PDB file of C-alpha atoms in Angstrom:
ATOM      1  CA  VAL V 281      -1.064 -28.271  12.710  1.00  0.00           C
ATOM      2  CA  VAL V 282       1.578 -30.717  13.834  1.00  0.00           C
ATOM      3  CA  MET V 283       1.131 -32.056  17.447  1.00  0.00           C
ATOM      4  CA  GLU V 284       3.913 -33.419  19.619  1.00  0.00           C
ATOM      5  CA  LYS V 285       3.661 -34.864  23.195  1.00  0.00           C
ATOM      6  CA  ARG V 286       4.170 -31.578  24.963  1.00  0.00           C
ATOM      7  CA  SER V 287       4.252 -28.951  22.126  1.00  0.00           C
ATOM      8  CA  LEU V 288       2.265 -27.498  19.291  1.00  0.00           C
ATOM      9  CA  THR V 289       3.802 -26.375  16.303  1.00  0.00           C
ATOM     10  CA  LEU V 290       1.715 -24.320  13.876  1.00  0.00           C
ATOM     11  CA  LYS V 291       1.910 -24.362  10.164  1.00  0.00           C
ATOM     12  CA  LYS V 292       3.325 -21.425   8.155  1.00  0.00           C
ATOM     13  CA  PRO V 293       5.675 -20.411  10.869  1.00  0.00           C
ATOM     14  CA  GLN V 294       6.806 -17.418   8.758  1.00  0.00           C
ATOM     15  CA  VAL V 295       3.391 -15.724   9.251  1.00  0.00           C
ATOM     16  CA  VAL V 296       2.247 -17.151  12.606  1.00  0.00           C
ATOM     17  CA  GLU V 297       4.523 -14.769  14.749  1.00  0.00           C
ATOM     18  CA  LYS V 298       2.956 -11.784  13.063  1.00  0.00           C
ATOM     19  CA  GLN V 299      -0.585 -13.333  13.520  1.00  0.00           C
ATOM     20  CA  PHE V 300       0.141 -14.126  17.204  1.00  0.00           C
ATOM     21  CA  LYS V 301       1.105 -10.595  18.016  1.00  0.00           C
ATOM     22  CA  LEU V 302      -2.348  -9.578  17.005  1.00  0.00           C
ATOM     23  CA  ILE V 303      -3.947 -11.811  19.638  1.00  0.00           C
ATOM     24  CA  GLU V 304      -1.047 -12.169  22.064  1.00  0.00           C
ATOM     25  CA  ASP V 305      -2.524 -10.024  24.908  1.00  0.00           C
ATOM     26  CA  GLU V 306      -5.835 -11.642  24.888  1.00  0.00           C
ATOM     27  CA  PHE V 307      -4.481 -15.188  24.514  1.00  0.00           C
ATOM     28  CA  SER V 308      -1.915 -14.693  27.335  1.00  0.00           C
ATOM     29  CA  ARG V 309      -4.642 -13.476  29.725  1.00  0.00           C
ATOM     30  CA  GLU V 310      -6.753 -16.569  28.735  1.00  0.00           C
ATOM     31  CA  MET V 311      -3.814 -18.871  29.488  1.00  0.00           C
ATOM     32  CA  CYS V 312      -3.034 -17.226  32.784  1.00  0.00           C
ATOM     33  CA  ALA V 313      -6.697 -17.364  33.843  1.00  0.00           C
ATOM     34  CA  HIS V 314      -7.626 -20.976  32.713  1.00  0.00           C
ATOM     35  CA  HIS V 315      -4.488 -22.806  31.752  1.00  0.00           C
ATOM     36  CA  PRO V 316      -1.611 -21.670  33.925  1.00  0.00           C
ATOM     37  CA  LYS V 317       0.331 -24.965  33.221  1.00  0.00           C
ATOM     38  CA  VAL V 318       0.628 -24.097  29.732  1.00  0.00           C
ATOM     39  CA  GLN V 319       3.653 -22.222  28.637  1.00  0.00           C
ATOM     40  CA  ILE V 320       3.822 -20.011  25.555  1.00  0.00           C
ATOM     41  CA  LEU V 321       7.309 -20.435  23.944  1.00  0.00           C
ATOM     42  CA  ARG V 322       8.850 -18.815  20.979  1.00  0.00           C
ATOM     43  CA  GLY V 323      11.068 -20.682  18.488  1.00  0.00           C
ATOM     44  CA  VAL V 324      12.449 -19.229  15.233  1.00  0.00           C
ATOM     45  CA  ASN V 325       9.362 -17.809  13.596  1.00  0.00           C
ATOM     46  CA  LEU V 326       6.998 -20.170  15.415  1.00  0.00           C
ATOM     47  CA  ILE V 327       4.885 -20.483  18.540  1.00  0.00           C
ATOM     48  CA  ILE V 328       5.097 -23.448  20.805  1.00  0.00           C
ATOM     49  CA  LEU V 329       2.630 -24.444  23.419  1.00  0.00           C
ATOM     50  CA  GLU V 330       4.078 -26.580  26.171  1.00  0.00           C
ATOM     51  CA  GLY V 331       2.393 -28.464  29.062  1.00  0.00           C
ATOM     52  CA  PRO V 332       0.119 -31.430  29.869  1.00  0.00           C
ATOM     53  CA  ASP V 333      -1.441 -32.891  26.788  1.00  0.00           C
ATOM     54  CA  GLU V 334      -5.020 -32.149  27.673  1.00  0.00           C
ATOM     55  CA  GLU V 335      -4.254 -28.553  28.575  1.00  0.00           C
ATOM     56  CA  VAL V 336      -2.136 -28.087  25.376  1.00  0.00           C
ATOM     57  CA  GLN V 337      -5.046 -29.387  23.338  1.00  0.00           C
ATOM     58  CA  LEU V 338      -7.435 -26.996  24.884  1.00  0.00           C
ATOM     59  CA  ALA V 339      -4.980 -24.153  24.457  1.00  0.00           C
ATOM     60  CA  GLU V 340      -4.556 -25.039  20.709  1.00  0.00           C
ATOM     61  CA  THR V 341      -8.233 -24.630  20.106  1.00  0.00           C
ATOM     62  CA  LYS V 342      -8.188 -21.291  21.964  1.00  0.00           C
ATOM     63  CA  LEU V 343      -5.198 -20.262  19.859  1.00  0.00           C
ATOM     64  CA  GLU V 344      -6.630 -21.352  16.474  1.00  0.00           C
ATOM     65  CA  ASP V 345     -10.017 -19.840  16.968  1.00  0.00           C
ATOM     66  CA  PRO V 346      -9.073 -16.076  17.030  1.00  0.00           C
ATOM     67  CA  ILE V 347      -6.435 -16.575  14.338  1.00  0.00           C
ATOM     68  CA  LYS V 348      -9.348 -17.809  12.096  1.00  0.00           C
ATOM     69  CA  GLN V 349     -11.200 -14.727  12.884  1.00  0.00           C
ATOM     70  CA  LEU V 350      -8.350 -12.444  11.692  1.00  0.00           C
ATOM     71  CA  LYS V 351      -9.513 -10.057   8.946  1.00  0.00           C
ATOM     72  CA  GLU V 352      -7.413  -8.650   6.134  1.00  0.00           C
ATOM     73  CA  LYS V 353      -7.716  -5.422   4.191  1.00  0.00           C
ATOM     74  CA  ARG V 354      -5.650  -4.874   1.026  1.00  0.00           C
ATOM     75  CA  VAL V 355      -4.698  -1.132   0.268  1.00  0.00           C
ATOM     76  CA  GLN V 356      -3.420  -0.460  -3.231  1.00  0.00           C
ATOM     77  CA  LEU V 357      -0.506   1.988  -3.213  1.00  0.00           C
ATOM     78  CA  SER V 358       1.840   3.253  -5.844  1.00  0.00           C
ATOM     79  CA  ALA V 359       5.045   1.412  -6.248  1.00  0.00           C
ATOM     80  CA  ALA V 360       6.964   4.486  -5.239  1.00  0.00           C
ATOM     81  CA  LEU V 361       4.985   4.544  -1.881  1.00  0.00           C
ATOM     82  CA  MET V 362       5.544   0.893  -1.301  1.00  0.00           C
ATOM     83  CA  ILE V 363       9.290   1.286  -1.806  1.00  0.00           C
ATOM     84  CA  PHE V 364       9.267   4.287   0.620  1.00  0.00           C
ATOM     85  CA  MET V 365       7.435   2.387   3.342  1.00  0.00           C
ATOM     86  CA  THR V 366      10.010  -0.386   3.058  1.00  0.00           C
ATOM     87  CA  SER V 367      13.013   1.805   3.036  1.00  0.00           C
ATOM     88  CA  SER V 368      11.892   4.249   5.740  1.00  0.00           C
ATOM     89  CA  GLY V 369      11.005   1.875   8.420  1.00  0.00           C
ATOM     90  CA  VAL V 370       7.459   3.370   8.644  1.00  0.00           C
ATOM     91  CA  ILE V 371       5.957  -0.113   8.825  1.00  0.00           C
ATOM     92  CA  SER V 372       7.368  -0.864  12.389  1.00  0.00           C
ATOM     93  CA  LYS V 373       6.465   2.641  13.513  1.00  0.00           C
ATOM     94  CA  TYR V 374       2.793   2.089  12.379  1.00  0.00           C
ATOM     95  CA  GLN V 375       2.614  -1.202  14.117  1.00  0.00           C
ATOM     96  CA  THR V 376       3.827   0.272  17.381  1.00  0.00           C
ATOM     97  CA  ARG V 377       1.513   3.174  16.973  1.00  0.00           C
ATOM     98  CA  PHE V 378      -1.508   1.021  16.115  1.00  0.00           C
ATOM     99  CA  GLN V 379      -0.781  -1.255  19.067  1.00  0.00           C
ATOM    100  CA  ARG V 380      -1.184   1.739  21.417  1.00  0.00           C
ATOM    101  CA  SER V 381      -3.942   3.819  19.758  1.00  0.00           C
ATOM    102  CA  LEU V 382      -6.354   1.408  18.094  1.00  0.00           C
ATOM    103  CA  ARG V 383      -9.001  -0.766  19.712  1.00  0.00           C
ATOM    104  CA  SER V 384      -7.300  -3.804  18.265  1.00  0.00           C
ATOM    105  CA  PRO V 385      -3.632  -4.284  17.048  1.00  0.00           C
ATOM    106  CA  VAL V 386      -3.176  -4.043  13.308  1.00  0.00           C
ATOM    107  CA  ALA V 387      -0.251  -5.693  11.346  1.00  0.00           C
ATOM    108  CA  LEU V 388       1.113  -4.390   8.148  1.00  0.00           C
ATOM    109  CA  GLU V 389       2.905  -6.310   5.442  1.00  0.00           C
ATOM    110  CA  ILE V 390       4.126  -5.181   2.052  1.00  0.00           C
ATOM    111  CA  GLY V 391       3.305  -7.479  -0.900  1.00  0.00           C
ATOM    112  CA  SER V 392       1.799  -6.690  -4.182  1.00  0.00           C
ATOM    113  CA  ASP V 393      -0.358  -4.388  -2.080  1.00  0.00           C
ATOM    114  CA  LEU V 394      -0.126  -3.194   1.516  1.00  0.00           C
ATOM    115  CA  VAL V 395      -1.934  -5.846   3.540  1.00  0.00           C
ATOM    116  CA  LEU V 396      -3.446  -4.843   6.974  1.00  0.00           C
ATOM    117  CA  SER V 397      -4.511  -7.603   9.350  1.00  0.00           C
ATOM    118  CA  SER V 398      -6.489  -7.367  12.592  1.00  0.00           C
ATOM    119  CA  LEU V 399      -9.352  -8.956  14.680  1.00  0.00           C
ATOM    120  CA  SER V 400     -11.311  -5.752  14.287  1.00  0.00           C
ATOM    121  CA  SER V 401     -12.808  -4.492  10.930  1.00  0.00           C
ATOM    122  CA  ALA V 402     -13.025  -0.984  12.617  1.00  0.00           C
ATOM    123  CA  ALA V 403      -9.266  -1.017  13.373  1.00  0.00           C
ATOM    124  CA  LEU V 404      -8.538  -1.961   9.749  1.00  0.00           C
ATOM    125  CA  VAL V 405     -10.503   1.102   8.431  1.00  0.00           C
ATOM    126  CA  GLU V 406      -8.749   3.318  10.999  1.00  0.00           C
ATOM    127  CA  ALA V 407      -5.324   2.042   9.985  1.00  0.00           C
ATOM    128  CA  GLU V 408      -6.121   2.475   6.299  1.00  0.00           C
ATOM    129  CA  THR V 409      -7.267   5.996   6.914  1.00  0.00           C
ATOM    130  CA  ALA V 410      -4.243   6.887   8.842  1.00  0.00           C
ATOM    131  CA  VAL V 411      -1.799   5.500   6.123  1.00  0.00           C
ATOM    132  CA  LEU V 412      -3.687   7.275   3.216  1.00  0.00           C
ATOM    133  CA  ARG V 413      -3.533  10.425   5.277  1.00  0.00           C
ATOM    134  CA  ASP V 414       0.058  10.280   6.428  1.00  0.00           C
ATOM    135  CA  LEU V 415       1.766   9.224   3.278  1.00  0.00           C
ATOM    136  CA  SER V 416       1.411  10.625  -0.292  1.00  0.00           C
ATOM    137  CA  GLU V 417       3.068  10.814  -3.677  1.00  0.00           C
ATOM    138  CA  LEU V 418       2.893  13.837  -5.923  1.00  0.00           C
ATOM    139  CA  THR V 419       4.366  14.440  -9.425  1.00  0.00           C
ATOM    140  CA  VAL V 420       4.881  18.001 -10.567  1.00  0.00           C
ATOM    141  CA  GLN V 421       5.656  18.587 -14.204  1.00  0.00           C
ATOM    142  CA  LEU V 422       8.431  21.194 -15.008  1.00  0.00           C
ATOM    143  CA  GLN V 423       8.207  22.518 -18.720  1.00  0.00           C
ATOM    144  CA  GLY V 424       9.627  25.409 -20.708  1.00  0.00           C
ATOM    145  CA  SER V 425      12.587  27.330 -19.395  1.00  0.00           C
ATOM    146  CA  ILE V 426      12.270  25.961 -15.966  1.00  0.00           C
ATOM    147  CA  ALA V 427      12.928  22.413 -17.258  1.00  0.00           C
ATOM    148  CA  SER V 428      16.457  23.347 -18.450  1.00  0.00           C
ATOM    149  CA  SER V 429      19.533  24.956 -16.942  1.00  0.00           C
ATOM    150  CA  PRO V 430      19.966  27.198 -15.128  1.00  0.00           C
ATOM    151  CA  HIS V 431      16.560  27.210 -13.702  1.00  0.00           C
ATOM    152  CA  LEU V 432      16.491  23.406 -13.369  1.00  0.00           C
ATOM    153  CA  ASP V 433      19.712  23.454 -11.416  1.00  0.00           C
ATOM    154  CA  GLN V 434      18.322  26.057  -9.144  1.00  0.00           C
ATOM    155  CA  VAL V 435      15.242  23.981  -8.673  1.00  0.00           C
ATOM    156  CA  LYS V 436      17.226  20.830  -7.962  1.00  0.00           C
ATOM    157  CA  GLU V 437      19.483  22.684  -5.428  1.00  0.00           C
ATOM    158  CA  ILE V 438      16.309  24.031  -3.505  1.00  0.00           C
ATOM    159  CA  LEU V 439      14.540  20.702  -3.420  1.00  0.00           C
ATOM    160  CA  ILE V 440      17.642  18.723  -2.504  1.00  0.00           C
ATOM    161  CA  LYS V 441      18.482  21.110   0.361  1.00  0.00           C
ATOM    162  CA  ALA V 442      14.861  20.924   1.721  1.00  0.00           C
ATOM    163  CA  THR V 443      14.894  17.146   1.448  1.00  0.00           C
ATOM    164  CA  ASN V 444      18.084  16.893   3.367  1.00  0.00           C
ATOM    165  CA  GLU V 445      16.823  19.057   6.062  1.00  0.00           C
ATOM    166  CA  ALA V 446      13.608  16.922   6.354  1.00  0.00           C
ATOM    167  CA  ASN V 447      15.651  13.741   6.560  1.00  0.00           C
ATOM    168  CA  LEU V 448      18.120  14.722   9.171  1.00  0.00           C
ATOM    169  CA  GLN V 449      16.630  12.476  11.888  1.00  0.00           C
ATOM    170  CA  GLU V 450      14.988   9.786   9.595  1.00  0.00           C
ATOM    171  CA  LEU V 451      13.767   9.246   6.037  1.00  0.00           C
ATOM    172  CA  ARG V 452      10.687  11.385   5.618  1.00  0.00           C
ATOM    173  CA  VAL V 453      10.599  12.253   2.022  1.00  0.00           C
ATOM    174  CA  GLU V 454      12.215  11.542  -1.302  1.00  0.00           C
ATOM    175  CA  VAL V 455      12.579  13.557  -4.477  1.00  0.00           C
ATOM    176  CA  SER V 456      13.534  12.260  -7.963  1.00  0.00           C
ATOM    177  CA  PHE V 457      13.771  14.052 -11.288  1.00  0.00           C
ATOM    178  CA  VAL V 458      12.557  11.930 -14.211  1.00  0.00           C
ATOM    179  CA  PRO V 459      12.963  13.384 -17.753  1.00  0.00           C
ATOM    180  CA  ASP V 460      10.082  12.625 -20.145  1.00  0.00           C
ATOM    181  CA  PRO V 461      11.696  11.645 -23.391  1.00  0.00           C
ATOM    182  CA  ARG V 462       8.478  12.259 -25.301  1.00  0.00           C
ATOM    183  CA  ALA V 463       8.643  16.020 -24.465  1.00  0.00           C
ATOM    184  CA  ALA V 464      10.872  18.669 -23.219  1.00  0.00           C
ATOM    185  CA  VAL V 465       9.582  18.205 -19.537  1.00  0.00           C
ATOM    186  CA  ILE V 466      10.984  17.081 -16.257  1.00  0.00           C
ATOM    187  CA  ASN V 467       8.682  15.185 -13.856  1.00  0.00           C
ATOM    188  CA  VAL V 468       9.556  15.860 -10.217  1.00  0.00           C
ATOM    189  CA  GLN V 469       8.460  13.016  -8.103  1.00  0.00           C
ATOM    190  CA  LEU V 470       7.677  13.598  -4.409  1.00  0.00           C
ATOM    191  CA  VAL V 471       7.162  10.652  -2.077  1.00  0.00           C
ATOM    192  CA  GLY V 472       6.806  10.467   1.632  1.00  0.00           C
ATOM    193  CA  TYR V 473       5.077  11.760   4.643  1.00  0.00           C
ATOM    194  CA  THR V 474       2.282  14.164   3.349  1.00  0.00           C
ATOM    195  CA  GLU V 475       3.458  17.055   5.457  1.00  0.00           C
ATOM    196  CA  HIS V 476       6.960  17.021   3.939  1.00  0.00           C
ATOM    197  CA  VAL V 477       5.589  16.300   0.362  1.00  0.00           C
ATOM    198  CA  ASN V 478       3.476  19.381   0.729  1.00  0.00           C
ATOM    199  CA  LYS V 479       6.386  21.475   1.963  1.00  0.00           C
ATOM    200  CA  LEU V 480       8.488  20.458  -1.119  1.00  0.00           C
ATOM    201  CA  LYS V 481       5.506  21.091  -3.439  1.00  0.00           C
ATOM    202  CA  ASP V 482       5.061  24.584  -1.902  1.00  0.00           C
ATOM    203  CA  ALA V 483       8.851  25.252  -2.356  1.00  0.00           C
ATOM    204  CA  LEU V 484       8.601  24.284  -5.944  1.00  0.00           C
ATOM    205  CA  GLN V 485       5.454  26.333  -6.604  1.00  0.00           C
ATOM    206  CA  GLU V 486       7.100  29.407  -4.925  1.00  0.00           C
ATOM    207  CA  TYR V 487      10.007  29.119  -7.255  1.00  0.00           C
ATOM    208  CA  GLN V 488       7.820  28.839 -10.369  1.00  0.00           C
TER     209      GLN V 488
END
């Protein structure tokens, strides 16, 4: 923490903004009620508290305490699902949804795993449950005659058409065809919202 005469600059500014959003409502109410002379300002990826020195000192403590109480939950997802979450914009949608529906806001961040952060352990569990329920990855193996033309061409046409229809408004599902060089099979990978993954799976099974 770096203190200046009338401002407070927090370390690790690249994460402070995300952390602050998790406690913003509660902290803002605290400032209005007990430290009305302290202003909460936003710089580039940092939070600044400005006001009388004594008030800023007290506000600093009240800002740091809940940040220290933030909890993290790491959720292991496949590489394909992590890429989908990044490319589809689903992370920002989840954060907005969790802000409204959970007892405490939850932040999501993609790293080596999906990292969930919140003041509430219960909210972390609810968020994890929602993500694992809403998103899924499935691989269906095509073999025999269906793994070669003309059947494979027909399968691709059916799945690509269904994928394009699902993705008219936003990216909801992705399909890829991955040949297995060790055998005469094609792995069809379906990734996205579980509802649409299941629809593509049903279309594939119906064709088979």
